[in-house]
CSV table of C-alpha atoms in Angstrom, one decimal:
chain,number,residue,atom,x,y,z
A,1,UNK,CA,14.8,-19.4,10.0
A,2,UNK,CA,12.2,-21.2,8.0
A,3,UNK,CA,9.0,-22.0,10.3
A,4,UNK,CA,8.2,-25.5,11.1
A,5,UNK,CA,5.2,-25.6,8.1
A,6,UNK,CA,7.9,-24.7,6.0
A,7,UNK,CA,10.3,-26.9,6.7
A,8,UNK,CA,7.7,-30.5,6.7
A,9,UNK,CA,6.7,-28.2,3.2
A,10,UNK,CA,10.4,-28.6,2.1
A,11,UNK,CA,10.5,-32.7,2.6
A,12,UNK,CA,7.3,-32.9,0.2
A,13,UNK,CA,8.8,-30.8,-2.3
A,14,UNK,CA,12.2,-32.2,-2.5
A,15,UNK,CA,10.2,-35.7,-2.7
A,16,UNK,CA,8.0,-34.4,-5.8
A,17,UNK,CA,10.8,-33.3,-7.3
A,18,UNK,CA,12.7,-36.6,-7.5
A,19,UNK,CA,9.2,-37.8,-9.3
A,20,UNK,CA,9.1,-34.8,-11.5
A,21,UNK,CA,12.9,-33.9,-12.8
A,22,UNK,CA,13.1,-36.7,-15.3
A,23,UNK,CA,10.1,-35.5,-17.0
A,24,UNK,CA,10.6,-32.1,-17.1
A,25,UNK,CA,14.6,-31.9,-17.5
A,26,UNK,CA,16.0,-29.3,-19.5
A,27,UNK,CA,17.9,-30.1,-22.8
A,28,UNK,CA,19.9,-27.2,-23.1
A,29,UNK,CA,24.0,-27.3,-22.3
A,30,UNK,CA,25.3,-25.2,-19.5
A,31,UNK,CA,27.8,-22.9,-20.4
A,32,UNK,CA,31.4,-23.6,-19.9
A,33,UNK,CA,32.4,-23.4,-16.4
A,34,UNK,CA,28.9,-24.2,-14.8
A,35,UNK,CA,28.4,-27.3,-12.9
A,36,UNK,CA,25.4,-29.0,-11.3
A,37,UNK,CA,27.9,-30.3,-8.5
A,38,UNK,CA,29.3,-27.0,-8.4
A,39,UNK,CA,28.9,-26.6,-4.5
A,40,UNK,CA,28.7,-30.4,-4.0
A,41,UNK,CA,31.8,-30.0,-1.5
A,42,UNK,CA,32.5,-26.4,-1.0
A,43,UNK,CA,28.7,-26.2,0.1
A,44,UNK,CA,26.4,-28.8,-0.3
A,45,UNK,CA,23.6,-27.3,1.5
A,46,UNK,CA,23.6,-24.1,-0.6
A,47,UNK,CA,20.5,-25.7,-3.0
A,48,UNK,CA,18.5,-26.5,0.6
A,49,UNK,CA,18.7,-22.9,2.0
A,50,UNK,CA,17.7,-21.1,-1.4
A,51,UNK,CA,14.8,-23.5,-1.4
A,52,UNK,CA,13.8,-23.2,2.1
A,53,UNK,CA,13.7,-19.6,2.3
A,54,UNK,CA,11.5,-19.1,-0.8
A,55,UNK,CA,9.2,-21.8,-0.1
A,56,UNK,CA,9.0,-19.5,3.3
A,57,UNK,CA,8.5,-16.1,1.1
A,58,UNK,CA,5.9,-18.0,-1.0
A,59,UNK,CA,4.0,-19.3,1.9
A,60,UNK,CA,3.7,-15.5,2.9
A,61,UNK,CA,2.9,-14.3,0.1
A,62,UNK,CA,2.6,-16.3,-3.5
A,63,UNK,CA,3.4,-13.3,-5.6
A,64,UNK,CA,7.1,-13.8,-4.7
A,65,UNK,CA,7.4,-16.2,-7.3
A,66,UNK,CA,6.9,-13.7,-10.0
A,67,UNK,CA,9.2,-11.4,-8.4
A,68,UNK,CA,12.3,-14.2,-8.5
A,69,UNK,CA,12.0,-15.2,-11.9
A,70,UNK,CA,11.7,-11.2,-13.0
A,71,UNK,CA,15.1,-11.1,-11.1
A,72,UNK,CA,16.8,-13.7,-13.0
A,73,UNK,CA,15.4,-12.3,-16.7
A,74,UNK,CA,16.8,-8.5,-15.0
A,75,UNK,CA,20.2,-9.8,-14.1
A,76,UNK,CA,21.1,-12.0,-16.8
A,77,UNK,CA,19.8,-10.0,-20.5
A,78,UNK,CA,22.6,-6.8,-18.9
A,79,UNK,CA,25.7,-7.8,-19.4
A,80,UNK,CA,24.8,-11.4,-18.5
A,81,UNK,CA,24.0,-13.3,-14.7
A,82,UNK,CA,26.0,-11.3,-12.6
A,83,UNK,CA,23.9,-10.7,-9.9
A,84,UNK,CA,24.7,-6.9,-11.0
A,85,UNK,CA,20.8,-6.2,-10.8
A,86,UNK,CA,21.4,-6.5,-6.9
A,87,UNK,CA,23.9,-3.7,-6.7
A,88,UNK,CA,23.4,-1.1,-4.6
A,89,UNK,CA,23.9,2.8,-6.4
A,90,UNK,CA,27.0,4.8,-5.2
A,91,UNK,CA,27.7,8.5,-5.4
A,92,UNK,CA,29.1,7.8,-8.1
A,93,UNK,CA,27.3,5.8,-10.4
A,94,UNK,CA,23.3,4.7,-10.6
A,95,UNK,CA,23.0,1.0,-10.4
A,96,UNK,CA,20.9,-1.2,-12.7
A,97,UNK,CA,17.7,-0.7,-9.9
A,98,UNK,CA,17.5,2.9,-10.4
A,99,UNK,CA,16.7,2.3,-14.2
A,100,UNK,CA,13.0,2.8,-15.8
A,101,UNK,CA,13.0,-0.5,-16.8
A,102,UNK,CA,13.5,-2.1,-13.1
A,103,UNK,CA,10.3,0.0,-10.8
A,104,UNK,CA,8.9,-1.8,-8.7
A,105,UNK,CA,11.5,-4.6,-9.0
A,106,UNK,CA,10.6,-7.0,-5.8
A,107,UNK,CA,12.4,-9.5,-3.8
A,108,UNK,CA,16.0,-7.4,-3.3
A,109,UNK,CA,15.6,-7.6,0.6
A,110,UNK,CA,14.5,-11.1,0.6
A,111,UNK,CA,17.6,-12.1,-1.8
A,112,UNK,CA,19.9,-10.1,0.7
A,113,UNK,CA,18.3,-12.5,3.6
A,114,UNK,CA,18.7,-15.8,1.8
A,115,UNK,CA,22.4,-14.3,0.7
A,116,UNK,CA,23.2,-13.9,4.6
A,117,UNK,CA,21.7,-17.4,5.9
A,118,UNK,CA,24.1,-18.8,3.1
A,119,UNK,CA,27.2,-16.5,4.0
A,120,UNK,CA,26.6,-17.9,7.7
A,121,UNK,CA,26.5,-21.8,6.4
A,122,UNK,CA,29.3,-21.5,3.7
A,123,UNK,CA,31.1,-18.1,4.0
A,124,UNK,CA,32.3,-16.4,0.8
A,125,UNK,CA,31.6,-19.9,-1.9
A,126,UNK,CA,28.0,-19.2,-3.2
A,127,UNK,CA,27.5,-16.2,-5.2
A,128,UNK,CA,24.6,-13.9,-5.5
A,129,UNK,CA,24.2,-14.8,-9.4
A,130,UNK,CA,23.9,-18.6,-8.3
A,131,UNK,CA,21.7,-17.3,-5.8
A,132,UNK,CA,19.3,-15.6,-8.4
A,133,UNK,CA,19.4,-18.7,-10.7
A,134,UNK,CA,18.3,-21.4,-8.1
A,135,UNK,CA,15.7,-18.8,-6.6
A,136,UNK,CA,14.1,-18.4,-9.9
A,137,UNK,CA,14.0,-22.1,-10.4
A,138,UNK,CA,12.6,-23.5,-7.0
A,139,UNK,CA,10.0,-20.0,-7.2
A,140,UNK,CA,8.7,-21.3,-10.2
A,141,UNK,CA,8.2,-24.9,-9.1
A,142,UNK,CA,6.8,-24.5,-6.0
A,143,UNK,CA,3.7,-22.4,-8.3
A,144,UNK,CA,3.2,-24.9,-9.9
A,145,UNK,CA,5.9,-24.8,-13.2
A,146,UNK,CA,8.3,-26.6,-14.3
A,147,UNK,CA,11.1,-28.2,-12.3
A,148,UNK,CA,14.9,-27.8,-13.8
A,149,UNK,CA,18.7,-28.6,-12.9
A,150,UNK,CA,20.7,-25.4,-13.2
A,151,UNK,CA,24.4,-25.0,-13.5
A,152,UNK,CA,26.0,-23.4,-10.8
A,153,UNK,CA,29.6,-21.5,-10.5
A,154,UNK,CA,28.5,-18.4,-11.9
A,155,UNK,CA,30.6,-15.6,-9.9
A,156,UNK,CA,29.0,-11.8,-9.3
A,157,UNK,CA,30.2,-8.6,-11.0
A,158,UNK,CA,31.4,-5.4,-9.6
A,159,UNK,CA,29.5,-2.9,-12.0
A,160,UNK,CA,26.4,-2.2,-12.5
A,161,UNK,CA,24.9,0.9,-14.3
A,162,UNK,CA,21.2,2.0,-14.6
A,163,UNK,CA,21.8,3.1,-18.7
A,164,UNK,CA,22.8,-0.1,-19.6
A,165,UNK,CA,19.5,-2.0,-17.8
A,166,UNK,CA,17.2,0.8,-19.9
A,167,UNK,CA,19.1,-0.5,-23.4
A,168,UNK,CA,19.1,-4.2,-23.0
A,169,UNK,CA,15.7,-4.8,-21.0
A,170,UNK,CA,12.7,-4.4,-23.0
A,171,UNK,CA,9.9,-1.9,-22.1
A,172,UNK,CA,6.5,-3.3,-21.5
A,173,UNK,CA,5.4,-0.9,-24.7
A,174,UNK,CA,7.0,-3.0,-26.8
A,175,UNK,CA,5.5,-4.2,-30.3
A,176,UNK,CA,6.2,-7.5,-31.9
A,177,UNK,CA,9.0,-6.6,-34.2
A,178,UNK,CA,10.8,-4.7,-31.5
A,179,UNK,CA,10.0,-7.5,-28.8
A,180,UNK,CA,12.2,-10.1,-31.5
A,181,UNK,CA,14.8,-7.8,-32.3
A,182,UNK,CA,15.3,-7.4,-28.4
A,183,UNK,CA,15.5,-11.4,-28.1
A,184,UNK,CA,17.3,-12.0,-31.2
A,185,UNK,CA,20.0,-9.6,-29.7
A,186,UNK,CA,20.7,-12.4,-26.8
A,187,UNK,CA,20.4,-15.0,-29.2
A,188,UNK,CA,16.7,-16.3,-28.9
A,189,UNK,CA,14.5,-16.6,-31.1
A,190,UNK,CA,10.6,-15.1,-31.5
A,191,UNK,CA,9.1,-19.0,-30.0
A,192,UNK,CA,12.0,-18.8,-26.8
A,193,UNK,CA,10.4,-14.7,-26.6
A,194,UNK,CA,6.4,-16.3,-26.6
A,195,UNK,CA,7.6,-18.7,-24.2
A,196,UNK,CA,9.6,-16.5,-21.6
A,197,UNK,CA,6.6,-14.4,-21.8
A,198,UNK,CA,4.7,-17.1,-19.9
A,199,UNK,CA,6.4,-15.8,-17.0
A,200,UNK,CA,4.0,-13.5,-16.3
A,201,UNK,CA,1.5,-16.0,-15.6
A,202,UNK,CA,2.8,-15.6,-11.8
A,203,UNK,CA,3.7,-12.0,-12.1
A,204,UNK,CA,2.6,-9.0,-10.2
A,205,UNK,CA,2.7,-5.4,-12.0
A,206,UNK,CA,2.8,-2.3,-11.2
A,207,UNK,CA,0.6,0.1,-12.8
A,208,UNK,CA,3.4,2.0,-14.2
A,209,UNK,CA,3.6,-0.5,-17.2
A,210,UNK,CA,0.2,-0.4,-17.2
A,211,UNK,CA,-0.5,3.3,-18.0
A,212,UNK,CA,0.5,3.3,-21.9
A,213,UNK,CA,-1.9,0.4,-22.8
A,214,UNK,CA,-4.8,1.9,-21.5
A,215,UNK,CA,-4.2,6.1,-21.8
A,216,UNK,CA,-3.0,7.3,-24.3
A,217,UNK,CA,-2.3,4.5,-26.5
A,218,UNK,CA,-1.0,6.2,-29.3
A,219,UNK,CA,0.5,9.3,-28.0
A,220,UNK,CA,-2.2,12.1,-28.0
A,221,UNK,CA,-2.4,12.6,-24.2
A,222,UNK,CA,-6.1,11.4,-24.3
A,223,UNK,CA,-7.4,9.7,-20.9
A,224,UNK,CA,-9.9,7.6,-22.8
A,225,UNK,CA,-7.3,6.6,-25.6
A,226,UNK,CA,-7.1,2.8,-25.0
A,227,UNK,CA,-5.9,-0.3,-26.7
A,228,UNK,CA,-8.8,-0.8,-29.1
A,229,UNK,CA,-7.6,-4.7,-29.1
A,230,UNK,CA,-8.0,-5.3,-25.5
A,231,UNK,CA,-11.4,-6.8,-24.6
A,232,UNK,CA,-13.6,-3.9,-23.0
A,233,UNK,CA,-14.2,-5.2,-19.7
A,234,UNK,CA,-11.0,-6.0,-19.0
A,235,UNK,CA,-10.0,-2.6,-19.9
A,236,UNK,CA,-11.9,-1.6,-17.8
A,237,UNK,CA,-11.0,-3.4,-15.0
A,238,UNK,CA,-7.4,-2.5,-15.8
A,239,UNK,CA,-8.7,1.1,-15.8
A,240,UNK,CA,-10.4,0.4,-12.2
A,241,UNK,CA,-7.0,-0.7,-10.5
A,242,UNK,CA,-5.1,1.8,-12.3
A,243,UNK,CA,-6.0,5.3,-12.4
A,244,UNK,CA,-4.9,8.0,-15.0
A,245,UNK,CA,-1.5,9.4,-13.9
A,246,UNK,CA,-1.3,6.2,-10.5
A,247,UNK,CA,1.8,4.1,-11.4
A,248,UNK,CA,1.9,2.5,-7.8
A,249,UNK,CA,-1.0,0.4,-7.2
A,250,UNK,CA,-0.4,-3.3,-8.4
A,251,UNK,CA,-2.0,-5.9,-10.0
A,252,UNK,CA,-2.0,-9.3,-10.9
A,253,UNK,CA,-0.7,-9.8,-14.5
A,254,UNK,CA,-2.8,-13.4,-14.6
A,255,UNK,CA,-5.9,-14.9,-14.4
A,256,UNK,CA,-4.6,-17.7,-11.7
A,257,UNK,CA,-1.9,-15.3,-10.3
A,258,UNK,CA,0.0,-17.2,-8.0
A,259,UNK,CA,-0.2,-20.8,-10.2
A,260,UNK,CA,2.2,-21.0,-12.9
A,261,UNK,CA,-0.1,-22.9,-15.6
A,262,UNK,CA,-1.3,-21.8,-19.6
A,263,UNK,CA,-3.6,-19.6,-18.4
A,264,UNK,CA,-1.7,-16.5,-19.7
A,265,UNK,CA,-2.0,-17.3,-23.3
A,266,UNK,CA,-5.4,-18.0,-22.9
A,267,UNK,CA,-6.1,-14.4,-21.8
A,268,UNK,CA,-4.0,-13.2,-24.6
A,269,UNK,CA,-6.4,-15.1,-26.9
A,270,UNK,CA,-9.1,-13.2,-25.4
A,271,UNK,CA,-8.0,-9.6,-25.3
A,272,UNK,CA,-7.1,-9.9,-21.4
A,273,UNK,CA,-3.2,-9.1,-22.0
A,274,UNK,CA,-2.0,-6.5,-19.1
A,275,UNK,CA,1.3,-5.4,-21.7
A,276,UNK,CA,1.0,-4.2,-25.1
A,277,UNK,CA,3.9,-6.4,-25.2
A,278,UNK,CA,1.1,-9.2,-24.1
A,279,UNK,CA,-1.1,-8.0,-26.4
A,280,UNK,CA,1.2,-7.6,-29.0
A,281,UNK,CA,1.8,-11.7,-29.4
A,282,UNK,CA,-1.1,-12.2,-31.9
A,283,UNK,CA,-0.6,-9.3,-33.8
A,284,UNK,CA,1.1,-11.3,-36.0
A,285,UNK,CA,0.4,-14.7,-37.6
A,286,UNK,CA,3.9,-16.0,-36.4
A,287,UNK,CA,2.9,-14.6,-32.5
A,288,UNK,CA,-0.6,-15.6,-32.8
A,289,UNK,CA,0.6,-19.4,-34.0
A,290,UNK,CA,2.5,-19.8,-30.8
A,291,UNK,CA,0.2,-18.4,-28.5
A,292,UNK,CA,-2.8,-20.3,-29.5
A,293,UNK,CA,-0.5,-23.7,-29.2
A,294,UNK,CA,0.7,-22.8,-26.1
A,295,UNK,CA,-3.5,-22.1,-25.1
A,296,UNK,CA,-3.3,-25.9,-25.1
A,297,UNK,CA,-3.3,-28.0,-22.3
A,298,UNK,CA,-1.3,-30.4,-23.8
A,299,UNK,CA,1.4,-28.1,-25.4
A,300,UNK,CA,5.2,-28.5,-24.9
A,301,UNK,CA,5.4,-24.9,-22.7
A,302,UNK,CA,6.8,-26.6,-19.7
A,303,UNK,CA,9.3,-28.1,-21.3
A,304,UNK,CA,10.0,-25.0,-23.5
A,305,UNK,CA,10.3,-23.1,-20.4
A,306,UNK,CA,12.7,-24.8,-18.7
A,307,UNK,CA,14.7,-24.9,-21.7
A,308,UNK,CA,14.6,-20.9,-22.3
A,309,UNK,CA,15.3,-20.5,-18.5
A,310,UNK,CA,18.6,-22.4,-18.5
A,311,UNK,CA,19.8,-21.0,-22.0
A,312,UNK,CA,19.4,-17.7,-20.2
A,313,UNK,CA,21.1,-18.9,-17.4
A,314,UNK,CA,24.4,-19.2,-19.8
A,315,UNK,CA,24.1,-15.7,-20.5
A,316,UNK,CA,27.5,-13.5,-20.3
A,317,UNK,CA,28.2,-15.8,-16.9
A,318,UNK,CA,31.6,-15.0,-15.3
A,319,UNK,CA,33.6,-17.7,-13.8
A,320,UNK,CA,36.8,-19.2,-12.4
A,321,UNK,CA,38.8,-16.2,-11.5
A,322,UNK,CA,36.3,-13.4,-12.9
A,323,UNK,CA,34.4,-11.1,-11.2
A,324,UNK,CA,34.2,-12.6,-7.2
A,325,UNK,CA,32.1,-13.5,-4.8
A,326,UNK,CA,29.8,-10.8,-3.0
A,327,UNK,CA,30.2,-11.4,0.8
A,328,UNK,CA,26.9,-8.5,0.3
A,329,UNK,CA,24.8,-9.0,-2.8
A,330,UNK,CA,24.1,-4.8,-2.6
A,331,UNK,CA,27.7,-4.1,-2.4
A,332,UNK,CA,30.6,-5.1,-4.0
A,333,UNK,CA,33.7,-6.3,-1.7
């Protein structure tokens, strides 16, 4: 259960969020099917648990918020918010967490806790893709972000395959033009691709995405081959953290890691991008537009975030009879 700090936490933030949901409500439809009463009477409590349990994770540890909302962007852009991302492998088949894209993916055993506290509350109603959704959304508020209201009714998928999370997902190597084709393909655009990538202003990496922007940059197996872009003490920072050939250690991807604020595009701006595909956003005039509004204080990337988040939220959802309801988010029934 939730500790006490957590739970007198939980009354302040469900009173800030009554102040702060009509100015930061998102404008974007919900796909047919979804419902912000969703669980009104099947189980009206299922919004309260998420909630309480990742206020708890955050409390622990403030990096968790990174790890939910990589979980919602992992699920939904293969084969859409299924909660197939949560899938455990089989002998059978390798499951969309075995693929390159998903190391280091955080926050699976966490979901499976929250998934069992609302099995115990509402057996067999709230499904793990819900789940994903709402834990992305209350992550990201309770840094600092945005607050939005999120459909609900999504229902979970029984496959899940580690090929087709390598040839949706984009690779944090990644130039500009490959980085828009990859967004166009779901149906955003390059400003909803500069905005999304906000998200890493409360992300976590491992050093495995890491590597390629600061050895061998461009391909000649050379230790000291680095992004010439990047600004040199920040490479060398990077370089500090992450040893040649270590893909384990982690770092913050942010300047305020933890705070979910502008302060990502602001590094960009100054050659502090951890990605090449951070780097890559003012490579080009287009990128380098949005960014440097974005760099603002008073820019609209709130509001533009919450917007992207529940347009990806419609992604490929299954509902009314599809797919079912995971009693297990790792396994299906």
């Amino acid at each position: 259960m939730a500790s006490a700090r957590a739970s007198s936490s939980l009354l302040l933030f469900t009173s800030s969020v009554l102040l702060f949901a009509t100015l930061c409500a998102a404008t974007v439809p919900y796909a047919p099917g979804l419902l912000e009463s969703f669980y009104n009477d099947t189980c009206p409590q299922a919004a309260s648990i998420v909630r309480s349990y990742v206020l708890k994770y955050l409390t622990t540890d403030s990096s968790f918020a990174g790890a939910f909302n990589r979980l919602q962007f992992h699920d939904c852009w293969v084969q859409g918010c299924d909660g197939s991302v949560l899938l455990n492998s089989t002998s059978t088949n390798s499951a969309e967490r075995e693929a390159h894209v998903n190391f280091g993916l955080r926050g699976l055993q966490e979901v499976d806790e929250i998934k069992a506290a609302l099995e115990y509350a509402c057996p067999g109603v709230v499904s793990c893709a819900d789940l994903l959704i709402l834990a992305a959304r209350d992550a990201t508020f309770l840094a600092g972000g945005p607050w939005w209201p999120v459909g609900l009714g999504r229902r979970d998928s029984r496959v899940s395959n580690d090929l087709s999370a390598d040839g949706n997902l984009p690779f944090p190597v990644f130039p500009f033009d490959i980085l828009v084709a990859n967004f166009a393909s779901k149906n955003f655009n390059a400003r909803e691709m500069v905005v999304l990538s906000g998200a890493h202003t409360i992300g976590r990496s491992h050093c495995n995405g890491i590597l390629p922007h600061i050895y061998n940059f461009t391909g000649g197996n050379n230790e000291t081959d680095t992004d010439p872009t990047l600004n040199p003490g920040f490479a060398a920072y990077l370089k500090r953290n992450c040893p040649f050939g270590n893909r384990d250690n982690s770092i913050p991807i942010d300047s305020t890691s933890g705070k979910f604020d502008n302060a990502y595009y602001k590094n960009v701006q100054n050659g502090k991008g951890v990605f090449i595909t951070d780097s890559t956003l003012i490579t080009t005039t287009l990128g380098n537009s949005i960014v440097s509004s974005f760099a603002e204080g008073d820019s609209t990337f709130f509001q533009e975030f919450a917007d992207a988040m529940v347009k990806m939220g419609n992604l490929g959802v299954l509902t009314g009879s599809q797919g079912e309801i995971r009693q297990k988010c790792q396994f299906v029934n």
